[in-house]
XYZ file of C-alpha atoms in Angstrom:
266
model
C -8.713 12.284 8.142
C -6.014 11.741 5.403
C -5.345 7.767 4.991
C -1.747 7.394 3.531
C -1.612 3.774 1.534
C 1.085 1.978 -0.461
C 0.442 0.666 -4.222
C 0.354 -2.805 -4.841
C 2.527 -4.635 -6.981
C 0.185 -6.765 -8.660
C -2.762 -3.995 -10.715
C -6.296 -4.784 -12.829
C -5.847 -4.381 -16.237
C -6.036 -0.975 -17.873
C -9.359 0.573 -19.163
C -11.143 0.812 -22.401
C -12.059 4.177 -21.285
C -9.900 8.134 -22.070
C -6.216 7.316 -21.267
C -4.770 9.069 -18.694
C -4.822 13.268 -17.639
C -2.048 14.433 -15.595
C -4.038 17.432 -15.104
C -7.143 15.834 -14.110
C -5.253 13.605 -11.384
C -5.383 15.138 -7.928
C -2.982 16.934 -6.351
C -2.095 19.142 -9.010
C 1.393 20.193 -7.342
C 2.521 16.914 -8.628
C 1.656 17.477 -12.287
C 5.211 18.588 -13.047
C 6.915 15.749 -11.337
C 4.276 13.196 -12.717
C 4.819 14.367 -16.777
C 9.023 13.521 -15.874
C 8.570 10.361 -14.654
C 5.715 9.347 -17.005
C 8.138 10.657 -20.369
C 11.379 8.887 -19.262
C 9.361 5.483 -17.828
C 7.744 5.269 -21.406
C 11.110 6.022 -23.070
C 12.527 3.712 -21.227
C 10.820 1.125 -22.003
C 10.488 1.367 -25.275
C 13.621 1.724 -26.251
C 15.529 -1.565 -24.645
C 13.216 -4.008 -22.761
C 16.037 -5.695 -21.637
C 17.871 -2.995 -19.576
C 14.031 -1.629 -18.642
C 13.653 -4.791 -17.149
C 16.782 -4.709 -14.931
C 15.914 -1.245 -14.164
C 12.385 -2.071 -12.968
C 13.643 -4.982 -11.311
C 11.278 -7.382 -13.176
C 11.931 -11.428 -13.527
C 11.908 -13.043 -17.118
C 8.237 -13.911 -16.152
C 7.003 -10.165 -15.811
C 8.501 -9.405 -19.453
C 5.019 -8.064 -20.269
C 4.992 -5.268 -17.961
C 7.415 -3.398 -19.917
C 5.665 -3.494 -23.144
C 2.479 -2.273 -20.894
C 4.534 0.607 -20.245
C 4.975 1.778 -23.408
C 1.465 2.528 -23.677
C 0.529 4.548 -20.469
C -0.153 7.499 -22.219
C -2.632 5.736 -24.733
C -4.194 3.091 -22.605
C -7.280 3.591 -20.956
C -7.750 4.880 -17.478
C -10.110 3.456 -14.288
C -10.081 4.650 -11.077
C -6.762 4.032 -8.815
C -9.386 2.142 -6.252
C -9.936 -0.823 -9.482
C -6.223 -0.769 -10.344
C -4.873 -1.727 -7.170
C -5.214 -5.458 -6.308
C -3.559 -7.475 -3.849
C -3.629 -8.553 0.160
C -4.647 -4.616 1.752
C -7.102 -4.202 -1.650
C -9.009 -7.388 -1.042
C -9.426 -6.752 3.150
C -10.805 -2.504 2.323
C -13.110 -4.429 -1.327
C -13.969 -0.950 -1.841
C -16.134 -1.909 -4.262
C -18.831 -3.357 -1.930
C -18.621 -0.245 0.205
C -21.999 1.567 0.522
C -22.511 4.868 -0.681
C -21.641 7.177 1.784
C -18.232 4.975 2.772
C -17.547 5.172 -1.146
C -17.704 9.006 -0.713
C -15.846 8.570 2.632
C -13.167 6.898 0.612
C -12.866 9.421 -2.130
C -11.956 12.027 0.451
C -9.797 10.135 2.495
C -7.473 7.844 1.146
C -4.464 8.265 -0.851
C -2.794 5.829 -2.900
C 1.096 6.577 -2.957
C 2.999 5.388 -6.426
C 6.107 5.373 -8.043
C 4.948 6.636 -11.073
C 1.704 9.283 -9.816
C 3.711 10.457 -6.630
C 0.318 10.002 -5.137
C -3.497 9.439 -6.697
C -6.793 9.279 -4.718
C -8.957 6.016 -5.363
C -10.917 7.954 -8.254
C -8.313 9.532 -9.930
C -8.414 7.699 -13.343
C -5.296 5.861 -14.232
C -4.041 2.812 -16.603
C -2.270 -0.218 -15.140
C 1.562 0.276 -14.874
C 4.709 -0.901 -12.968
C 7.108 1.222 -11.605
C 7.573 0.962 -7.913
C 9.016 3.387 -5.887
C 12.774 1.730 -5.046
C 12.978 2.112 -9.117
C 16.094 4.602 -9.872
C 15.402 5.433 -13.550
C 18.944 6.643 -15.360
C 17.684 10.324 -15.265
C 16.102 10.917 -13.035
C 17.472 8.853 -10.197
C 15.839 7.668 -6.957
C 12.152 8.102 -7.437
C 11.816 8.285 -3.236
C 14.327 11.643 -3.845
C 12.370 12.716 -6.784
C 9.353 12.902 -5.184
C 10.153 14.906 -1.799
C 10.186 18.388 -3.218
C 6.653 18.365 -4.912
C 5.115 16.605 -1.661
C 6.992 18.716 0.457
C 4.358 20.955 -0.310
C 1.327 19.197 -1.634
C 0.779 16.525 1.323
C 0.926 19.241 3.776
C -2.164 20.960 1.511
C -3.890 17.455 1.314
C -3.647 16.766 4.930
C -5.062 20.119 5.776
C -5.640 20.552 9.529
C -6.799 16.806 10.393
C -5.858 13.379 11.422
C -3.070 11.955 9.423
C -2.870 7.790 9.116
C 0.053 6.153 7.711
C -0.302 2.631 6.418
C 2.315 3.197 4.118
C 5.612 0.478 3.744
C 9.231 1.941 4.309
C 9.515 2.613 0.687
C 6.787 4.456 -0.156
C 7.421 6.468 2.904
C 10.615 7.542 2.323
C 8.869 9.910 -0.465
C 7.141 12.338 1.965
C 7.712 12.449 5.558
C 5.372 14.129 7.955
C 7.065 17.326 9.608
C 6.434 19.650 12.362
C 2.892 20.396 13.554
C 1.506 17.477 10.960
C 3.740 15.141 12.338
C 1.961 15.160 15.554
C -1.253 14.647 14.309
C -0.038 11.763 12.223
C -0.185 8.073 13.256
C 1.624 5.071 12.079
C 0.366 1.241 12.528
C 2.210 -2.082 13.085
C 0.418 -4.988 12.854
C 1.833 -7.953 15.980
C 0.847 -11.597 15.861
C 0.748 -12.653 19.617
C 1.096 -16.517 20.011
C 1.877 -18.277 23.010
C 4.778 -20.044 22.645
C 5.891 -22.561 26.238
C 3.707 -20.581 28.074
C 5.087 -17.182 27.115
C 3.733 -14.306 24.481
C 5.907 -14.409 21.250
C 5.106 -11.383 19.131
C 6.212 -10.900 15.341
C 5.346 -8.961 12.004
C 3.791 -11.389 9.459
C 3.607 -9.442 6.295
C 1.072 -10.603 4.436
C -1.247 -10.734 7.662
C -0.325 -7.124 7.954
C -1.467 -5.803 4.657
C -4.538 -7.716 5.108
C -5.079 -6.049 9.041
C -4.330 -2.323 7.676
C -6.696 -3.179 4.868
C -9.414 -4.338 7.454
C -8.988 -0.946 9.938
C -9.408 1.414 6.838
C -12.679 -0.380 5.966
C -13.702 -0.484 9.595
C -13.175 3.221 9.878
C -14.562 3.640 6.397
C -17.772 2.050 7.184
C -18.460 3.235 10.729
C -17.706 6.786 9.521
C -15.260 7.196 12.189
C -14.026 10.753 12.088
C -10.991 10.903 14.792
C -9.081 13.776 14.572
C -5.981 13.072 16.600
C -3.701 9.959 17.055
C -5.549 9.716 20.682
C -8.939 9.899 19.169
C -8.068 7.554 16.414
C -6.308 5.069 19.119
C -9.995 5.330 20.568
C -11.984 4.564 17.958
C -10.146 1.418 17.011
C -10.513 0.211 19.965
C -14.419 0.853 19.828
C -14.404 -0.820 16.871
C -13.224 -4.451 18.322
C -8.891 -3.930 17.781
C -6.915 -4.291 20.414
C -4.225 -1.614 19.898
C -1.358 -0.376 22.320
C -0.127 3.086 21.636
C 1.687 6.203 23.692
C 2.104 10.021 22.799
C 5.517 10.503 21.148
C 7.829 11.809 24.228
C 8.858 15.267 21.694
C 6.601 17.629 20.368
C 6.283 17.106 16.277
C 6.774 13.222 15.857
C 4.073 10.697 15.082
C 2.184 8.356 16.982
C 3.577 4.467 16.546
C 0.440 2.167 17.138
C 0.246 -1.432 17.798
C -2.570 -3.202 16.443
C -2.069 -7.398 18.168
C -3.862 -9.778 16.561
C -3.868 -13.320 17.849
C -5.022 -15.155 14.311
C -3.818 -14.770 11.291
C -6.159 -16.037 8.239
């Protein structure tokens, strides 16, 4: 199984450790694509904060993370699963994981990034900001930018297996699963049912939703669930105390769309 997961804004603080090696990273089709962004981010923002910051699409307050910037090729590295922070990060808390869920995790997830294209939780990298709706003056669109290299390399990475996408619309919009791996891959929504006058209300709370996908990953993670089809993983979930609503696409080559309701949100 091949977990697809967005960044999060908000990152640890860089290393003391080696900086960064785009040719230790995995994924080594993306090498190429990785060195382009990484030269023109750092050029960037070194040479005018000010129009780096309007680029990035940073407030007065985040100032700082353009000067971090300027250092991601000498700042130390850690692994991608201590860099990212935030709501989904907190729910999986990798780092309490036992052993063979830590090794679980390593093979399975995938962290998707404006800047790395897309790093597994122990690829070493430093703290950084670049998101992927950035559209750097040379490049352009870092979504466009990014679907020729994965065109090829997410296919490699997903193998023959189950493919889950926890990804946000951005972050998708880099790599989109195709043909025979599209229908093995499934995509979650998390629903907050309420009863409203006597009648279900259903809506998307967002933060409740990182927090849910974060929650199913470590679930899977630590029950060493191995589904290998949308049906199977629909299954497991369920086995494992969600209540989740899914059907088979209606075409050949699409994705599943699951439902995962949840009745509180904390």
């Amino acid at each position: 199984m091949l977990v697809l997961l967005p960044p999060s804004e908000g990152k640890a603080s860089s290393g003391r450790g080696a900086p960064v090696k785009l040719e230790s990273l995995s994924l080594p089709g993306l090498t190429g694509a990785r060195q382009a962004v990484l030269d023109e981010l750092v050029e960037l923002c070194a040479a005018d904060e000010d129009k780096a910051r309007e680029v990035l699409g940073l407030s007065e307050g985040l100032r700082g993370e353009v000067a971090k910037n300027t250092e991601l090729r000498t700042a130390g590295a850690r692994p991608a699963g201590e860099i990212y922070t935030g709501v989904l990060y907190d729910a999986l808390d990798l780092a309490s994981l036992d052993t063979a869920a830590k090794r679980r995790a390593a093979r399975s997830l995938l962290v998707f990034s404006g800047l790395w294209g897309a790093v597994r939780v122990t690829d070493r990298i430093p703290s950084y900001r670049c998101s992927m709706g950035v559209k750097l003056p040379g490049l352009g669109a870092l979504g466009a930018h990014w679907r020729t290299p994965m065109a090829t390399a997410l296919p490699e990475a997903a193998g023959d297996g189950l493919v889950l996408d926890l990804r946000s619309s951005a972050y998708a919009s880099a790599w989109k699963p195709k043909g025979e791996v599209a229908g093995r891959t499934a995509t979650v929504r998390v629903l907050h049912s309420q009863i409203v006058n006597g009648t279900e209300k259903r809506s998307v709370v967002s933060h409740f939703n990182k927090a849910t996908k974060g929650k199913i990953v470590r679930s899977l993670l630590t029950a060493g669930a191995a589904p290998k089809s949308p049906a199977e993983l629909v299954e497991a979930l369920r086995d494992l105390g969600y209540v989740v609503e899914a059907e088979a696409p209606g075409r050949a080559g699409r994705p599943w769309a699951l439902d995962v309701v949840v009745t509180e949100i904390h």
